Coordinates of C-alpha atoms and ligand atoms in Angstrom, one line a residue:
M29 CA -0.1 0.1 -0.1
T30 CA 1.3 3.5 -0.8
K31 CA 2.3 5.6 2.1
L32 CA -1.3 7.2 3.4
P33 CA -0.8 11.0 4.0
A34 CA -1.1 11.8 8.2
F35 CA -4.4 11.6 9.9
T36 CA -6.0 15.2 10.1
N37 CA -9.6 15.6 11.5
E38 CA -12.4 15.6 9.0
P39 CA -13.1 19.5 8.5
Y40 CA -16.9 20.6 9.5
T41 CA -19.2 21.9 7.0
D42 CA -20.1 25.6 7.5
F43 CA -23.9 25.9 7.5
T44 CA -23.6 29.5 7.7
I45 CA -23.1 29.4 3.9
P46 CA -26.0 29.6 2.2
A47 CA -25.2 27.0 -0.5
N48 CA -24.2 24.3 2.5
R49 CA -27.5 25.0 4.2
A50 CA -29.5 24.6 0.9
A51 CA -27.4 21.4 0.5
M52 CA -28.6 20.2 4.0
E53 CA -32.2 21.0 3.3
T54 CA -32.2 19.1 0.4
A55 CA -30.3 16.0 2.2
L56 CA -33.2 16.2 5.2
A57 CA -36.0 16.2 2.1
A58 CA -34.5 13.2 0.1
V59 CA -33.8 11.4 3.5
R60 CA -37.7 12.2 4.7
S61 CA -38.9 10.6 1.4
K62 CA -37.5 7.3 2.8
L63 CA -38.9 7.4 6.0
G64 CA -40.7 4.4 7.3
R65 CA -38.8 1.7 5.1
E66 CA -38.4 -1.6 6.8
Y67 CA -35.0 -3.1 7.3
P68 CA -34.0 -6.7 7.3
L69 CA -31.4 -8.4 9.4
L70 CA -28.0 -9.5 8.1
I71 CA -27.1 -12.8 9.4
A72 CA -24.6 -14.9 7.6
G73 CA -24.3 -12.9 4.6
K74 CA -28.1 -13.1 4.2
R75 CA -31.0 -10.6 4.7
R76 CA -33.4 -12.1 7.2
Q77 CA -36.7 -11.0 8.7
A78 CA -38.2 -11.7 12.1
E79 CA -41.8 -11.8 12.9
A80 CA -41.9 -9.2 15.7
K81 CA -40.9 -5.5 14.5
L82 CA -39.4 -2.6 16.1
P83 CA -39.9 1.1 14.8
S84 CA -37.8 3.7 15.5
I85 CA -39.4 7.0 16.0
N86 CA -38.3 10.9 15.3
P87 CA -38.1 12.0 19.0
S88 CA -38.5 15.7 17.6
G89 CA -41.8 14.5 16.6
P90 CA -42.9 10.7 17.5
A91 CA -45.6 10.3 14.9
E92 CA -43.1 9.9 12.3
V93 CA -41.3 6.5 12.1
I94 CA -38.0 6.6 11.0
G95 CA -37.2 3.0 10.1
V96 CA -39.1 -0.3 10.9
H97 CA -36.7 -2.9 12.0
Q98 CA -36.5 -6.4 12.7
K99 CA -36.5 -8.0 16.5
A100 CA -34.1 -10.7 16.2
T101 CA -35.1 -14.0 18.1
K102 CA -32.6 -15.5 20.6
E103 CA -32.1 -18.2 17.7
M104 CA -31.3 -15.7 15.3
A105 CA -28.8 -14.3 17.7
V106 CA -27.2 -17.7 18.0
E107 CA -27.0 -18.1 14.3
A108 CA -25.2 -14.9 14.3
I109 CA -22.8 -15.7 16.4
E110 CA -22.0 -19.3 14.9
A111 CA -21.7 -17.7 11.4
A112 CA -19.1 -15.0 12.5
H113 CA -17.3 -18.0 14.2
A114 CA -17.3 -20.2 10.9
F115 CA -16.0 -16.6 8.8
F116 CA -13.5 -15.8 10.9
R117 CA -10.7 -17.8 9.9
K118 CA -11.1 -16.6 6.2
W119 CA -11.4 -13.1 7.3
A120 CA -8.4 -13.3 9.7
A121 CA -6.4 -14.6 6.8
T122 CA -7.1 -11.5 4.6
D123 CA -4.2 -9.3 4.3
A124 CA -4.1 -6.6 6.7
E125 CA -3.6 -4.0 4.1
E126 CA -6.5 -5.1 2.0
R127 CA -8.8 -5.0 5.1
V128 CA -7.3 -1.1 5.6
R129 CA -8.1 -0.4 1.8
L130 CA -11.7 -1.7 2.4
L131 CA -12.0 0.8 5.5
L132 CA -10.5 3.6 3.6
E133 CA -13.0 2.9 0.9
A134 CA -16.0 3.2 3.7
S135 CA -14.4 6.5 4.5
A136 CA -14.7 7.9 0.9
L137 CA -18.1 6.9 0.8
L138 CA -18.9 8.4 4.0
K139 CA -17.6 11.4 3.1
R140 CA -19.5 11.7 0.0
R141 CA -22.7 11.1 1.6
K142 CA -22.1 13.0 4.8
L143 CA -25.2 15.3 4.4
E144 CA -27.2 12.4 4.1
F145 CA -25.9 10.5 7.3
N146 CA -26.5 14.3 9.2
A147 CA -30.2 14.1 8.0
W148 CA -30.7 10.5 9.7
L149 CA -29.0 11.6 12.7
I150 CA -31.1 14.5 13.1
L151 CA -34.4 12.9 12.4
E152 CA -33.5 9.8 14.6
S153 CA -31.7 10.9 17.3
G154 CA -32.6 14.7 17.5
K155 CA -29.4 16.2 17.1
N156 CA -29.1 19.7 15.6
W157 CA -27.2 20.2 12.4
A158 CA -24.0 20.7 14.0
E159 CA -23.8 18.2 16.2
A160 CA -25.1 15.6 13.6
E161 CA -22.3 17.0 11.2
A162 CA -19.8 16.5 14.3
D163 CA -21.1 12.6 14.7
T164 CA -20.6 11.8 10.9
S165 CA -17.3 13.5 10.9
E166 CA -15.9 11.8 13.9
A167 CA -17.1 8.5 12.3
I168 CA -15.0 9.4 9.2
D169 CA -12.1 10.1 11.5
F170 CA -12.6 6.7 13.2
C171 CA -12.4 5.0 9.8
E172 CA -9.0 7.1 8.7
Y173 CA -7.5 6.9 12.1
Y174 CA -8.0 3.1 12.6
G175 CA -7.0 2.6 9.2
R176 CA -3.4 4.1 9.9
Q177 CA -3.3 2.3 13.3
M178 CA -3.8 -1.1 11.5
L179 CA -0.9 -0.2 9.6
R180 CA 1.3 0.3 12.3
L181 CA 0.1 -2.8 13.9
H182 CA 0.8 -4.6 11.0
S183 CA 4.7 -3.4 10.9
P184 CA 5.3 -3.9 14.9
E185 CA 8.7 -2.4 16.1
P186 CA 11.5 -4.7 15.9
L187 CA 12.4 -7.0 18.9
L188 CA 15.7 -7.6 20.6
Q189 CA 17.3 -10.2 18.0
L190 CA 19.5 -12.9 20.4
P191 CA 22.3 -14.5 18.6
G192 CA 21.4 -17.5 16.6
E193 CA 17.8 -16.4 16.4
R194 CA 15.3 -14.5 14.4
G195 CA 12.5 -13.1 16.5
H196 CA 9.5 -10.9 15.7
L197 CA 6.1 -10.2 16.9
R198 CA 3.0 -10.2 15.2
Y199 CA -0.7 -9.1 16.0
M200 CA -3.5 -11.5 15.4
P201 CA -7.1 -11.0 15.5
L202 CA -9.2 -12.5 18.6
G203 CA -12.3 -14.1 17.0
V204 CA -16.1 -13.2 17.1
G205 CA -16.9 -9.5 18.7
V206 CA -20.2 -8.5 19.8
V207 CA -20.5 -5.1 19.2
I208 CA -22.9 -3.0 21.5
P209 CA -23.4 0.7 21.1
P210 CA -25.2 3.3 22.5
W211 CA -28.1 5.6 20.8
N212 CA -26.2 8.9 21.8
F213 CA -23.5 8.7 19.0
P214 CA -25.2 6.5 16.9
L215 CA -23.1 6.9 13.8
A216 CA -19.7 7.4 15.5
I217 CA -19.3 5.3 18.1
L218 CA -21.3 2.3 16.3
A219 CA -18.9 3.0 13.6
G220 CA -15.8 3.3 15.4
M221 CA -16.3 0.4 17.4
T222 CA -17.3 -1.7 14.4
V223 CA -14.5 -0.7 12.2
A224 CA -11.9 -1.3 14.9
A225 CA -12.8 -4.7 15.2
L226 CA -13.2 -5.5 11.7
V227 CA -10.1 -3.8 10.5
T228 CA -8.0 -6.1 13.0
G229 CA -9.3 -9.1 11.4
N230 CA -11.9 -10.1 13.6
T231 CA -15.8 -10.9 12.6
V232 CA -18.7 -8.7 14.1
V233 CA -22.2 -9.3 15.5
L234 CA -23.7 -5.7 15.8
K235 CA -26.5 -5.0 17.6
P236 CA -27.3 -1.4 17.7
S237 CA -29.4 0.5 19.9
S238 CA -32.9 0.2 19.8
D239 CA -33.6 4.0 19.8
T240 CA -31.4 4.5 16.5
P241 CA -31.3 0.9 14.4
T242 CA -31.8 3.0 11.2
I243 CA -28.5 4.6 11.1
G244 CA -27.0 1.1 12.3
A245 CA -28.6 -0.6 9.1
Q246 CA -27.5 2.4 6.8
F247 CA -23.7 2.3 8.2
I248 CA -24.0 -1.6 7.6
D249 CA -25.0 -1.2 4.0
L250 CA -22.4 1.6 3.4
L251 CA -19.8 -1.1 4.8
L252 CA -21.0 -3.8 2.2
E253 CA -20.8 -1.0 -0.5
A254 CA -17.3 -0.6 0.3
G255 CA -16.6 -4.3 -0.3
F256 CA -16.7 -5.9 3.3
P257 CA -17.8 -9.2 3.0
A258 CA -21.3 -9.9 3.9
E259 CA -20.5 -12.4 6.2
S260 CA -17.6 -10.3 8.3
V261 CA -20.4 -8.4 10.0
S262 CA -23.9 -9.4 10.9
L263 CA -26.5 -7.1 11.8
V264 CA -29.0 -8.1 14.7
T265 CA -31.3 -5.7 16.0
G266 CA -33.6 -6.0 18.7
S267 CA -34.3 -5.1 22.4
G268 CA -30.8 -5.5 24.2
S269 CA -32.6 -7.0 27.5
E270 CA -33.7 -9.7 25.3
I271 CA -31.1 -10.8 23.4
G272 CA -28.3 -9.6 25.0
D273 CA -27.3 -12.0 27.6
L274 CA -27.3 -14.4 24.9
L275 CA -24.9 -12.9 22.6
V276 CA -22.5 -12.0 25.7
T277 CA -22.6 -15.4 27.2
H278 CA -22.5 -17.8 23.9
P279 CA -19.1 -19.7 24.2
K280 CA -18.1 -18.5 20.5
T281 CA -18.2 -15.0 21.7
R282 CA -14.3 -14.0 22.0
F283 CA -14.8 -10.3 23.2
V284 CA -17.5 -7.8 23.8
S285 CA -17.1 -4.3 22.7
F286 CA -19.9 -2.1 24.7
T287 CA -20.5 1.1 25.3
G288 CA -23.6 2.5 27.1
S289 CA -24.7 2.6 30.7
R290 CA -23.1 1.7 33.9
D291 CA -25.6 -0.9 35.0
V292 CA -25.5 -2.7 31.7
G293 CA -21.8 -2.6 31.2
L294 CA -21.4 -4.3 34.8
R295 CA -23.9 -6.8 33.8
I296 CA -22.1 -7.6 30.8
N297 CA -18.7 -7.8 32.3
Q298 CA -20.2 -9.9 34.9
L299 CA -21.7 -12.4 32.6
A300 CA -18.7 -12.6 30.1
A301 CA -16.4 -13.4 33.3
T302 CA -18.0 -16.6 33.5
P303 CA -17.0 -19.6 31.4
Q304 CA -19.5 -21.3 29.4
P305 CA -19.3 -25.1 28.8
G306 CA -17.2 -25.6 25.3
Q307 CA -15.4 -21.9 26.1
V308 CA -11.9 -22.0 25.6
W309 CA -10.7 -18.3 26.1
I310 CA -11.2 -15.6 28.6
K311 CA -13.5 -13.1 27.1
R312 CA -12.3 -9.8 26.8
V313 CA -14.6 -6.8 27.5
V314 CA -14.2 -3.4 26.4
A315 CA -16.9 -1.3 28.3
E316 CA -17.4 2.5 28.0
M317 CA -19.7 3.8 30.4
G318 CA -21.2 6.8 32.1
G319 CA -20.1 10.0 33.7
K320 CA -20.7 12.6 36.1
D321 CA -18.5 15.2 34.7
A322 CA -17.5 18.2 36.5
I323 CA -16.3 21.4 35.5
I324 CA -14.1 23.3 38.6
V325 CA -14.4 27.4 38.2
D326 CA -11.7 28.5 40.1
A327 CA -11.5 32.2 42.1
E328 CA -8.7 32.8 39.3
A329 CA -11.0 31.9 36.2
D330 CA -12.0 33.9 33.2
L331 CA -15.4 33.8 34.1
D332 CA -17.2 35.1 31.0
A333 CA -15.1 31.8 29.2
A334 CA -15.9 29.6 32.3
V335 CA -19.8 30.0 31.4
Q336 CA -19.5 29.6 28.2
G337 CA -18.0 26.1 28.6
V338 CA -20.2 25.2 31.1
V339 CA -23.2 26.0 29.1
A340 CA -22.1 24.4 26.0
S341 CA -20.9 21.3 27.8
A342 CA -24.0 21.0 29.9
F343 CA -26.7 21.6 27.1
G344 CA -24.9 20.6 23.6
F345 CA -27.0 17.6 22.6
Q346 CA -29.5 18.3 25.4
G347 CA -27.1 17.1 28.1
Q348 CA -27.0 13.4 26.4
K349 CA -23.4 13.0 26.1
C350 CA -21.4 10.7 28.6
S351 CA -18.7 13.6 28.5
A352 CA -21.7 16.3 29.2
C353 CA -20.9 18.7 32.1
S354 CA -23.4 18.0 34.8
R355 CA -21.8 19.5 37.7
A356 CA -20.4 23.2 38.0
I357 CA -18.1 23.4 41.2
V358 CA -17.6 27.0 41.9
D359 CA -15.2 29.0 44.1
E360 CA -17.6 31.0 46.5
S361 CA -16.0 34.4 45.3
L362 CA -17.5 34.2 41.8
Y363 CA -20.3 32.0 42.7
D364 CA -23.4 34.6 42.6
A365 CA -22.1 36.1 39.2
F366 CA -21.5 32.7 37.8
V367 CA -25.1 31.5 38.7
E368 CA -26.4 34.8 37.1
K369 CA -24.6 34.3 33.8
V370 CA -25.1 30.6 33.1
K371 CA -28.9 31.5 34.0
A372 CA -28.8 34.2 31.2
G373 CA -26.8 31.8 28.8
A374 CA -29.1 28.8 29.5
E375 CA -32.1 31.1 28.7
K376 CA -30.9 32.1 25.6
L377 CA -30.7 28.6 24.2
T378 CA -33.8 28.0 21.7
V379 CA -35.4 24.4 21.9
G380 CA -37.3 22.5 19.5
P381 CA -37.5 20.2 16.5
A382 CA -33.9 19.4 15.6
D383 CA -34.4 19.8 11.6
D384 CA -35.1 23.4 12.4
P385 CA -31.5 24.9 12.6
G386 CA -32.5 27.8 14.8
N387 CA -32.9 25.2 17.6
Y388 CA -29.8 24.9 19.7
M389 CA -31.5 22.1 21.5
G390 CA -33.6 19.1 20.2
P391 CA -35.6 16.6 22.1
V392 CA -34.4 13.9 24.6
I393 CA -34.3 10.6 23.0
N394 CA -37.5 8.7 24.0
R395 CA -40.4 9.3 26.5
G396 CA -39.0 7.3 29.3
A397 CA -36.0 9.3 29.0
R398 CA -37.9 12.5 29.5
E399 CA -40.0 11.1 32.4
T400 CA -36.7 9.8 34.0
I401 CA -34.9 13.5 33.7
L402 CA -38.3 15.0 34.9
S403 CA -38.3 13.1 38.1
Y404 CA -34.6 13.7 38.7
I405 CA -35.6 17.7 38.4
E406 CA -38.3 17.5 40.9
K407 CA -35.7 16.0 43.0
G408 CA -33.3 18.6 42.2
K409 CA -35.8 21.2 43.4
E410 CA -35.7 19.5 46.9
E411 CA -32.3 19.2 46.9
G412 CA -31.0 22.7 45.7
R413 CA -32.3 26.0 44.2
L414 CA -34.1 26.0 40.6
I415 CA -32.4 28.6 38.9
T416 CA -34.0 28.1 35.5
G417 CA -36.0 25.5 33.2
G418 CA -37.3 22.4 35.2
E419 CA -40.1 21.7 32.8
P420 CA -40.9 20.4 29.4
A421 CA -40.9 23.0 26.5
P422 CA -43.9 23.1 24.3
G423 CA -44.0 21.0 20.9
D424 CA -45.1 17.2 20.2
G425 CA -41.3 16.3 20.8
Y426 CA -39.5 15.3 23.8
F427 CA -38.5 18.7 24.6
L428 CA -37.2 20.1 27.8
R429 CA -35.9 23.4 29.0
P430 CA -32.1 23.7 29.8
T431 CA -32.4 23.1 33.7
V432 CA -30.0 24.7 36.3
I433 CA -30.2 23.9 40.1
A434 CA -27.8 25.9 42.2
D435 CA -26.8 25.2 45.8
V436 CA -26.6 21.4 45.5
G437 CA -24.5 19.5 48.1
P438 CA -22.3 16.5 47.4
K439 CA -24.6 14.0 49.0
A440 CA -27.6 14.9 46.8
A441 CA -28.6 12.5 44.0
I442 CA -28.3 15.0 41.2
F443 CA -24.8 15.4 42.2
Q444 CA -23.9 11.9 42.3
E445 CA -26.1 9.9 39.9
E446 CA -25.7 10.4 36.2
I447 CA -28.9 12.1 34.5
F448 CA -28.3 11.8 30.9
G449 CA -30.2 15.2 30.2
P450 CA -30.1 19.1 30.3
V451 CA -29.8 19.3 33.8
L452 CA -26.8 20.9 35.7
A453 CA -26.2 21.3 39.3
I454 CA -24.1 24.1 40.8
T455 CA -22.0 23.5 44.0
K456 CA -20.1 26.3 46.0
A457 CA -16.3 25.6 46.8
R458 CA -14.7 27.3 49.9
D459 CA -11.1 27.0 47.6
F460 CA -9.4 25.5 44.9
D461 CA -8.6 22.3 46.7
H462 CA -12.1 21.9 48.1
A463 CA -13.1 22.3 44.3
L464 CA -11.1 19.4 43.5
E465 CA -12.1 17.1 46.3
L466 CA -16.1 17.8 45.4
A467 CA -15.3 16.9 41.4
N468 CA -13.5 13.7 42.8
D469 CA -16.5 12.8 44.8
S470 CA -18.0 10.3 42.4
E471 CA -17.7 6.9 41.3
Y472 CA -17.4 8.1 38.0
G473 CA -14.3 9.6 36.1
L474 CA -14.9 10.4 32.8
T475 CA -14.2 13.8 31.8
G476 CA -13.8 17.1 33.7
A477 CA -12.3 20.5 33.2
V478 CA -10.7 23.3 35.0
Y479 CA -10.9 27.0 34.5
S480 CA -8.2 28.9 36.1
R481 CA -5.5 31.4 35.2
N482 CA -3.1 30.1 37.7
P483 CA -0.5 27.7 36.2
E484 CA 0.0 25.9 39.5
K485 CA -3.3 25.2 40.2
L486 CA -3.7 23.5 36.7
R487 CA -0.7 21.3 37.4
H488 CA -2.1 19.9 40.7
A489 CA -5.6 19.3 38.5
S490 CA -3.2 17.4 36.0
D491 CA -1.9 15.3 39.0
Q492 CA -5.3 15.1 41.3
F493 CA -8.3 15.5 38.9
H494 CA -9.3 11.6 38.7
V495 CA -10.6 11.6 35.0
G496 CA -9.7 10.0 32.0
N497 CA -10.2 13.1 30.1
L498 CA -9.1 16.3 31.6
Y499 CA -9.3 19.7 29.9
L500 CA -7.8 23.1 31.1
N501 CA -9.6 26.1 30.3
R502 CA -12.0 24.7 27.5
K503 CA -15.2 22.8 27.8
C504 CA -15.3 18.9 28.7
T505 CA -17.0 17.8 25.5
G506 CA -16.0 17.7 21.8
A507 CA -13.2 15.0 21.9
M508 CA -11.4 14.7 18.7
V509 CA -9.9 11.4 17.3
G510 CA -6.2 11.4 17.4
A511 CA -6.0 14.4 19.6
H512 CA -8.1 13.4 22.9
P513 CA -8.1 9.7 23.0
F514 CA -11.2 8.7 25.0
G515 CA -12.2 6.8 27.8
G516 CA -12.8 7.0 31.7
F517 CA -11.5 5.7 35.0
N518 CA -13.4 4.0 37.7
M519 CA -17.3 3.4 37.0
S520 CA -16.7 5.1 33.7
G521 CA -15.2 2.3 32.0
T522 CA -12.3 0.2 30.9
D523 CA -10.3 3.4 30.0
S524 CA -10.0 2.1 26.2
K525 CA -9.0 5.5 24.9
A526 CA -11.0 5.2 21.9
G527 CA -9.6 7.6 18.8
G528 CA -6.2 7.0 20.4
P529 CA -3.1 4.8 19.2
D530 CA -3.5 2.2 22.1
Y531 CA -7.3 1.4 21.0
L532 CA -6.6 -1.3 18.5
L533 CA -4.7 -3.6 20.9
Q534 CA -7.9 -4.3 22.4
F535 CA -9.2 -6.1 19.6
V536 CA -6.0 -8.6 18.7
Q537 CA -3.5 -10.7 20.9
A538 CA 0.1 -10.8 20.4
K539 CA 2.1 -13.9 19.2
S540 CA 5.9 -13.9 19.7
I541 CA 7.7 -16.2 17.2
A542 CA 11.5 -17.3 17.5
E543 CA 13.1 -19.5 15.2
K544 CA 16.7 -20.8 15.7
V545 CA 19.0 -19.9 12.7
S546 CA 22.1 -21.4 12.3
Ligands
LIG2 P1 -27.9 1.3 27.6 O1 -29.2 1.5 27.9 O2 -26.7 0.7 28.5 O3 -27.7 0.6 26.2 C1 -26.7 0.7 25.5 C2 -26.8 -0.5 24.4 O4 -26.6 -1.8 25.4 C3 -28.0 -0.5 23.7 O5 -27.6 -1.3 22.3 C4 -28.9 -1.6 24.4 O6 -29.7 -2.0 23.7 C5 -28.0 -2.5 25.0 N1 -28.3 -3.3 26.0 C6 -29.3 -3.2 27.1 N2 -29.3 -4.0 28.0 C7 -28.6 -5.0 27.5 C8 -28.3 -6.4 28.0 N3 -28.6 -6.9 29.1 N4 -27.3 -7.1 27.5 C9 -26.5 -6.3 26.3 N5 -26.7 -5.3 25.7 C10 -27.9 -4.5 26.4 O7 -27.1 3.1 27.4 P2 -27.9 4.1 26.4 O8 -29.0 4.4 26.8 O9 -27.9 3.4 25.2 O10 -26.5 5.2 26.5 C11 -26.4 5.9 27.3 C12 -25.1 5.8 28.3 O11 -24.2 5.3 27.6 C13 -25.0 6.6 29.2 O12 -24.7 6.4 30.3 C14 -23.6 7.4 28.6 O13 -22.9 8.0 29.9 C15 -23.1 6.3 28.1 N6 -22.0 6.3 26.9 C16 -20.7 6.3 27.5 C17 -19.8 6.6 26.6 C18 -18.2 6.5 27.0 O14 -17.5 6.6 26.2 N7 -17.8 6.3 28.1 C19 -20.0 7.3 25.1 C20 -21.3 7.3 25.0 C21 -22.5 7.0 25.9 P3 -31.5 -1.5 23.6 O15 -31.3 -0.2 23.0 O16 -32.1 -2.5 22.9 O17 -31.8 -1.6 24.9

């Protein structure tokens, strides 16, 4: 393979340019004309139907059906694992450069169809235009980045050569990977997890989130169009609680790559740890889970920059990012001014259907999520002082006003538990050390940020703020592939560092070969 140019992030489409806005409107109209179609499963390279169906809807207007999917039965899930196992040797034997070539072809297709994928994201997950553009761009980045990382793994560092011996190290694929992504980055995370497993030579059984299966089905079609063999990747839609255990515990499942909530991640980890009859390996589990991410605003912070960073991190995509700021921990000297400014910032945010580019916040993902978030808000009203929001926003979709609750103590449920919605808790700190202590008072450890002009405090936070992704004087969302390898500490997961140079190592095993030479 000719040397690839160095990796760079996919540039974002600028929607302030009228021609780009018009093109996005055209893509939305084109995708709208395809809504409501039925999507089959893909098992052992064959398209399959199931009796029970799984419709996905537009959370901005739940009457709009985005796609009708199959609810795979348990038997079908088993078939998918067995078929992936049967094809594994063939796929593993494919030249690594050929797998990379296919991945770069998938990336090229995604670049060409970027606005179309944005439109699916806007309609099925309720992302605004900019968030959808970032999601699709990140999926492209994962393809480009992991392609280059696979080439690096394919030519490992030379080993020490002993006299009379020739030695080398090879990275081999593991086997069948069950890939279980969440709905909140329905393209980027799904694509990143899937292609990382495929490009390293594993076969994949993909079970997308039941909230966003259409995006999963569209991505699988794109992989096939790029030339990936249909047997290398199965699409098994259906309820995680019905078929998830079976996919995880099947003895031929070699590894599980999961991103989602803490409880489901822990369950998968536990189930995968128990060997099944006929199983001859210890299953690997990559589990990236929730967050309760804090931004510290120090006495020496640039207050306006901090307010801007907190508002963007708390309410971007309606607070439904694992990296979202859900706790602002603010030095008492700035506290009152901070609360006032965050209130003003939150009240400026427009809420409504995600396909209208005038709206900053779209809906939350579904009715159940809205109810859960509202019940946290009710609890929060008792645990602190409601500053703004606290109620649904008008419209047919699952809209909520950005909500800010101040004077929240560290034992409060809204300080400790992941809400996964547009709810920000603000807590007062006596000084910087107290702020760090509060920020670390969490079972999670995913992202965090510190605003301060004092380099000594920033150094101290770099040592002591116990999170996988720490940001200094910037927001705590928006990790970029290649620049911010992503993954959390503690109950936030296995710290796999997606989009970083070590990520692919989780999908391979190293074989050391030493040959006696005369
Ligand atoms: P979730 O409810 O845990 O679901 C994630 C996936 O697991 C879905 O595909 C779901 O399928 C499936 N699932 C559910 N029960 C299962 C079971 N028993 N066995 C196997 N799979 C099962 O999470 P979510 O609501 O989709 O996503 C939000 C969560 O993801 C938040 O906690 C967020 O912080 C976290 N997240 C973390 C990261 C990170 O990098 N750390 C990134 C993004 C999101 P169904 O949809 O069919 O139930």
